[in-house]
Amino acid sequence: GNVVGIASPNWFGLIQFLIFGILDLDSFLLLAILVLLISILIFTYIFNFRFISIHIFLFLVFLIIFGFIIRYFLVTFFFHQQFDGITNELGMFIYNFLNLALLQVVSLILFNVQNNLGTATQRFRVVGANGE
């Protein structure tokens, strides 16, 4: 069966959301970096270049993390324009993260100030034994 099913003629929902970076081969580049990293670590272990291996390892980790951040801005996807209203996922993630970081929505939840129509002093409430 289908993983994603919607009630419309476009019932192959999962296939529409899968985007393969065939032109820039993202997964092949990640595999090549991992193979290069493992070969450098083996080479430096054999010849005992620990100082160089640490710096190369940190540089490759930086490249992998940096590659995950800017993979949406690659040149091959500049020409892949969609005019059917699909939002930019990275832009929405940054907007939601900054919205959370600036405490615009979280402050209403934590401090519970919206629709709080109670009295100003709620500490001195006492329920008497016979309050008629």
PDB file of C-alpha atoms in Angstrom:
ATOM      1  CA  GLY A   1       0.000   0.000   0.000  1.00  0.00           C
ATOM      2  CA  ASN A   2       0.881   3.649   0.097  1.00  0.00           C
ATOM      3  CA  VAL A   3       2.819   5.192   2.938  1.00  0.00           C
ATOM      4  CA  VAL A   4       1.202   8.579   2.460  1.00  0.00           C
ATOM      5  CA  GLY A   5      -2.385   8.583   1.272  1.00  0.00           C
ATOM      6  CA  ILE A   6      -4.502  11.657   0.653  1.00  0.00           C
ATOM      7  CA  ALA A   7      -8.031  12.050  -0.667  1.00  0.00           C
ATOM      8  CA  SER A   8      -7.307  13.582  -4.056  1.00  0.00           C
ATOM      9  CA  PRO A   9      -6.135  12.494  -7.505  1.00  0.00           C
ATOM     10  CA  ASN A  10      -2.520  12.958  -6.350  1.00  0.00           C
ATOM     11  CA  TRP A  11      -2.458   9.844  -4.190  1.00  0.00           C
ATOM     12  CA  PHE A  12       1.253   9.182  -4.653  1.00  0.00           C
ATOM     13  CA  GLY A  13       2.054  11.660  -1.894  1.00  0.00           C
ATOM     14  CA  LEU A  14       5.318  10.054  -0.816  1.00  0.00           C
ATOM     15  CA  ILE A  15       6.772  10.093  -4.322  1.00  0.00           C
ATOM     16  CA  GLN A  16       6.091  13.821  -4.660  1.00  0.00           C
ATOM     17  CA  PHE A  17       7.985  14.648  -1.467  1.00  0.00           C
ATOM     18  CA  LEU A  18      11.141  12.659  -2.285  1.00  0.00           C
ATOM     19  CA  ILE A  19      13.761  14.923  -3.799  1.00  0.00           C
ATOM     20  CA  PHE A  20      16.891  13.237  -5.072  1.00  0.00           C
ATOM     21  CA  GLY A  21      19.921  15.411  -5.714  1.00  0.00           C
ATOM     22  CA  ILE A  22      20.973  13.526  -8.827  1.00  0.00           C
ATOM     23  CA  LEU A  23      22.821  16.415 -10.423  1.00  0.00           C
ATOM     24  CA  ASP A  24      25.120  17.112  -7.493  1.00  0.00           C
ATOM     25  CA  LEU A  25      25.241  13.562  -6.040  1.00  0.00           C
ATOM     26  CA  ASP A  26      24.901  14.493  -2.359  1.00  0.00           C
ATOM     27  CA  SER A  27      24.902  10.931  -1.074  1.00  0.00           C
ATOM     28  CA  PHE A  28      27.876   9.972  -3.256  1.00  0.00           C
ATOM     29  CA  LEU A  29      29.808  12.962  -1.935  1.00  0.00           C
ATOM     30  CA  LEU A  30      29.043  11.927   1.644  1.00  0.00           C
ATOM     31  CA  LEU A  31      30.189   8.383   0.886  1.00  0.00           C
ATOM     32  CA  ALA A  32      33.390   9.687  -0.732  1.00  0.00           C
ATOM     33  CA  ILE A  33      34.125  11.894   2.295  1.00  0.00           C
ATOM     34  CA  LEU A  34      33.594   8.962   4.661  1.00  0.00           C
ATOM     35  CA  VAL A  35      35.886   6.704   2.610  1.00  0.00           C
ATOM     36  CA  LEU A  36      38.496   9.480   2.501  1.00  0.00           C
ATOM     37  CA  LEU A  37      38.193   9.986   6.247  1.00  0.00           C
ATOM     38  CA  ILE A  38      38.646   6.278   6.991  1.00  0.00           C
ATOM     39  CA  SER A  39      41.611   5.986   4.618  1.00  0.00           C
ATOM     40  CA  ILE A  40      43.301   9.042   6.164  1.00  0.00           C
ATOM     41  CA  LEU A  41      42.788   7.641   9.656  1.00  0.00           C
ATOM     42  CA  ILE A  42      44.293   4.287   8.641  1.00  0.00           C
ATOM     43  CA  PHE A  43      47.215   6.014   6.881  1.00  0.00           C
ATOM     44  CA  THR A  44      47.984   8.215   9.878  1.00  0.00           C
ATOM     45  CA  TYR A  45      47.757   5.249  12.246  1.00  0.00           C
ATOM     46  CA  ILE A  46      50.306   3.314  10.204  1.00  0.00           C
ATOM     47  CA  PHE A  47      52.786   6.203   9.966  1.00  0.00           C
ATOM     48  CA  ASN A  48      51.960   7.649  13.422  1.00  0.00           C
ATOM     49  CA  PHE A  49      50.945  11.164  12.300  1.00  0.00           C
ATOM     50  CA  ARG A  50      48.550  11.849  15.163  1.00  0.00           C
ATOM     51  CA  PHE A  51      48.803  15.653  15.062  1.00  0.00           C
ATOM     52  CA  ILE A  52      48.002  15.758  11.357  1.00  0.00           C
ATOM     53  CA  SER A  53      45.240  13.185  11.712  1.00  0.00           C
ATOM     54  CA  ILE A  54      43.468  15.207  14.409  1.00  0.00           C
ATOM     55  CA  HIS A  55      43.514  18.338  12.264  1.00  0.00           C
ATOM     56  CA  ILE A  56      42.381  16.505   9.142  1.00  0.00           C
ATOM     57  CA  PHE A  57      39.618  14.792  11.116  1.00  0.00           C
ATOM     58  CA  LEU A  58      38.367  18.096  12.548  1.00  0.00           C
ATOM     59  CA  PHE A  59      38.512  19.721   9.107  1.00  0.00           C
ATOM     60  CA  LEU A  60      36.483  16.911   7.525  1.00  0.00           C
ATOM     61  CA  VAL A  61      33.921  17.011  10.342  1.00  0.00           C
ATOM     62  CA  PHE A  62      33.630  20.756   9.762  1.00  0.00           C
ATOM     63  CA  LEU A  63      33.125  20.158   6.028  1.00  0.00           C
ATOM     64  CA  ILE A  64      30.413  17.568   6.668  1.00  0.00           C
ATOM     65  CA  ILE A  65      28.532  19.833   9.082  1.00  0.00           C
ATOM     66  CA  PHE A  66      28.966  22.842   6.793  1.00  0.00           C
ATOM     67  CA  GLY A  67      27.771  20.730   3.851  1.00  0.00           C
ATOM     68  CA  PHE A  68      24.580  19.818   5.688  1.00  0.00           C
ATOM     69  CA  ILE A  69      23.908  23.481   6.425  1.00  0.00           C
ATOM     70  CA  ILE A  70      24.366  24.883   2.922  1.00  0.00           C
ATOM     71  CA  ARG A  71      23.238  21.951   0.815  1.00  0.00           C
ATOM     72  CA  TYR A  72      20.059  23.846  -0.055  1.00  0.00           C
ATOM     73  CA  PHE A  73      22.115  26.631  -1.619  1.00  0.00           C
ATOM     74  CA  LEU A  74      23.977  24.549  -4.180  1.00  0.00           C
ATOM     75  CA  VAL A  75      24.191  25.888  -7.708  1.00  0.00           C
ATOM     76  CA  THR A  76      22.310  22.964  -9.228  1.00  0.00           C
ATOM     77  CA  PHE A  77      19.162  23.770  -7.262  1.00  0.00           C
ATOM     78  CA  PHE A  78      19.150  27.433  -8.297  1.00  0.00           C
ATOM     79  CA  PHE A  79      17.686  26.361 -11.629  1.00  0.00           C
ATOM     80  CA  HIS A  80      15.203  23.952 -10.024  1.00  0.00           C
ATOM     81  CA  GLN A  81      12.344  26.403  -9.512  1.00  0.00           C
ATOM     82  CA  GLN A  82       8.900  25.269  -8.442  1.00  0.00           C
ATOM     83  CA  PHE A  83       5.995  27.615  -8.932  1.00  0.00           C
ATOM     84  CA  ASP A  84       3.270  25.537  -7.260  1.00  0.00           C
ATOM     85  CA  GLY A  85       3.542  27.119  -3.793  1.00  0.00           C
ATOM     86  CA  ILE A  86       5.896  24.690  -2.066  1.00  0.00           C
ATOM     87  CA  THR A  87       7.524  26.533   0.813  1.00  0.00           C
ATOM     88  CA  ASN A  88      11.213  26.696   1.446  1.00  0.00           C
ATOM     89  CA  GLU A  89      11.911  24.137   4.174  1.00  0.00           C
ATOM     90  CA  LEU A  90      15.117  25.722   5.413  1.00  0.00           C
ATOM     91  CA  GLY A  91      13.513  29.161   5.547  1.00  0.00           C
ATOM     92  CA  MET A  92      10.569  27.828   7.536  1.00  0.00           C
ATOM     93  CA  PHE A  93      12.921  25.975   9.907  1.00  0.00           C
ATOM     94  CA  ILE A  94      14.948  29.139  10.542  1.00  0.00           C
ATOM     95  CA  TYR A  95      11.752  31.161  11.031  1.00  0.00           C
ATOM     96  CA  ASN A  96      10.333  28.651  13.518  1.00  0.00           C
ATOM     97  CA  PHE A  97      13.641  28.358  15.367  1.00  0.00           C
ATOM     98  CA  LEU A  98      14.005  32.129  15.693  1.00  0.00           C
ATOM     99  CA  ASN A  99      10.359  32.412  16.693  1.00  0.00           C
ATOM    100  CA  LEU A 100      11.016  29.917  19.483  1.00  0.00           C
ATOM    101  CA  ALA A 101      14.303  31.567  20.428  1.00  0.00           C
ATOM    102  CA  LEU A 102      12.732  34.998  20.715  1.00  0.00           C
ATOM    103  CA  LEU A 103      10.057  33.608  23.076  1.00  0.00           C
ATOM    104  CA  GLN A 104       7.076  35.045  21.233  1.00  0.00           C
ATOM    105  CA  VAL A 105       4.944  31.933  21.600  1.00  0.00           C
ATOM    106  CA  VAL A 106       6.689  30.216  24.503  1.00  0.00           C
ATOM    107  CA  SER A 107       6.187  33.199  26.806  1.00  0.00           C
ATOM    108  CA  LEU A 108       2.416  32.828  26.448  1.00  0.00           C
ATOM    109  CA  ILE A 109       2.642  29.174  27.420  1.00  0.00           C
ATOM    110  CA  LEU A 110       5.128  29.509  30.289  1.00  0.00           C
ATOM    111  CA  PHE A 111       3.742  32.634  31.903  1.00  0.00           C
ATOM    112  CA  ASN A 112       0.077  31.964  30.970  1.00  0.00           C
ATOM    113  CA  VAL A 113      -0.741  35.635  30.471  1.00  0.00           C
ATOM    114  CA  GLN A 114      -3.196  35.366  27.602  1.00  0.00           C
ATOM    115  CA  ASN A 115      -6.881  35.333  28.668  1.00  0.00           C
ATOM    116  CA  ASN A 116      -5.974  35.474  32.365  1.00  0.00           C
ATOM    117  CA  LEU A 117      -8.952  37.440  33.646  1.00  0.00           C
ATOM    118  CA  GLY A 118      -8.552  36.503  37.326  1.00  0.00           C
ATOM    119  CA  THR A 119      -8.155  38.903  40.211  1.00  0.00           C
ATOM    120  CA  ALA A 120      -4.858  40.543  41.002  1.00  0.00           C
ATOM    121  CA  THR A 121      -4.328  38.781  44.348  1.00  0.00           C
ATOM    122  CA  GLN A 122      -4.954  35.079  44.380  1.00  0.00           C
ATOM    123  CA  ARG A 123      -2.673  34.196  47.305  1.00  0.00           C
ATOM    124  CA  PHE A 124      -4.968  35.091  50.175  1.00  0.00           C
ATOM    125  CA  ARG A 125      -7.893  32.855  49.290  1.00  0.00           C
ATOM    126  CA  VAL A 126      -9.266  30.977  52.282  1.00  0.00           C
ATOM    127  CA  VAL A 127     -12.078  28.471  52.264  1.00  0.00           C
ATOM    128  CA  GLY A 128     -13.992  28.664  55.506  1.00  0.00           C
ATOM    129  CA  ALA A 129     -15.607  25.744  57.294  1.00  0.00           C
ATOM    130  CA  ASN A 130     -19.105  27.200  57.096  1.00  0.00           C
ATOM    131  CA  GLY A 131     -19.104  29.894  54.464  1.00  0.00           C
ATOM    132  CA  GLU A 132     -22.815  30.616  54.186  1.00  0.00           C
TER     133      GLU A 132
END
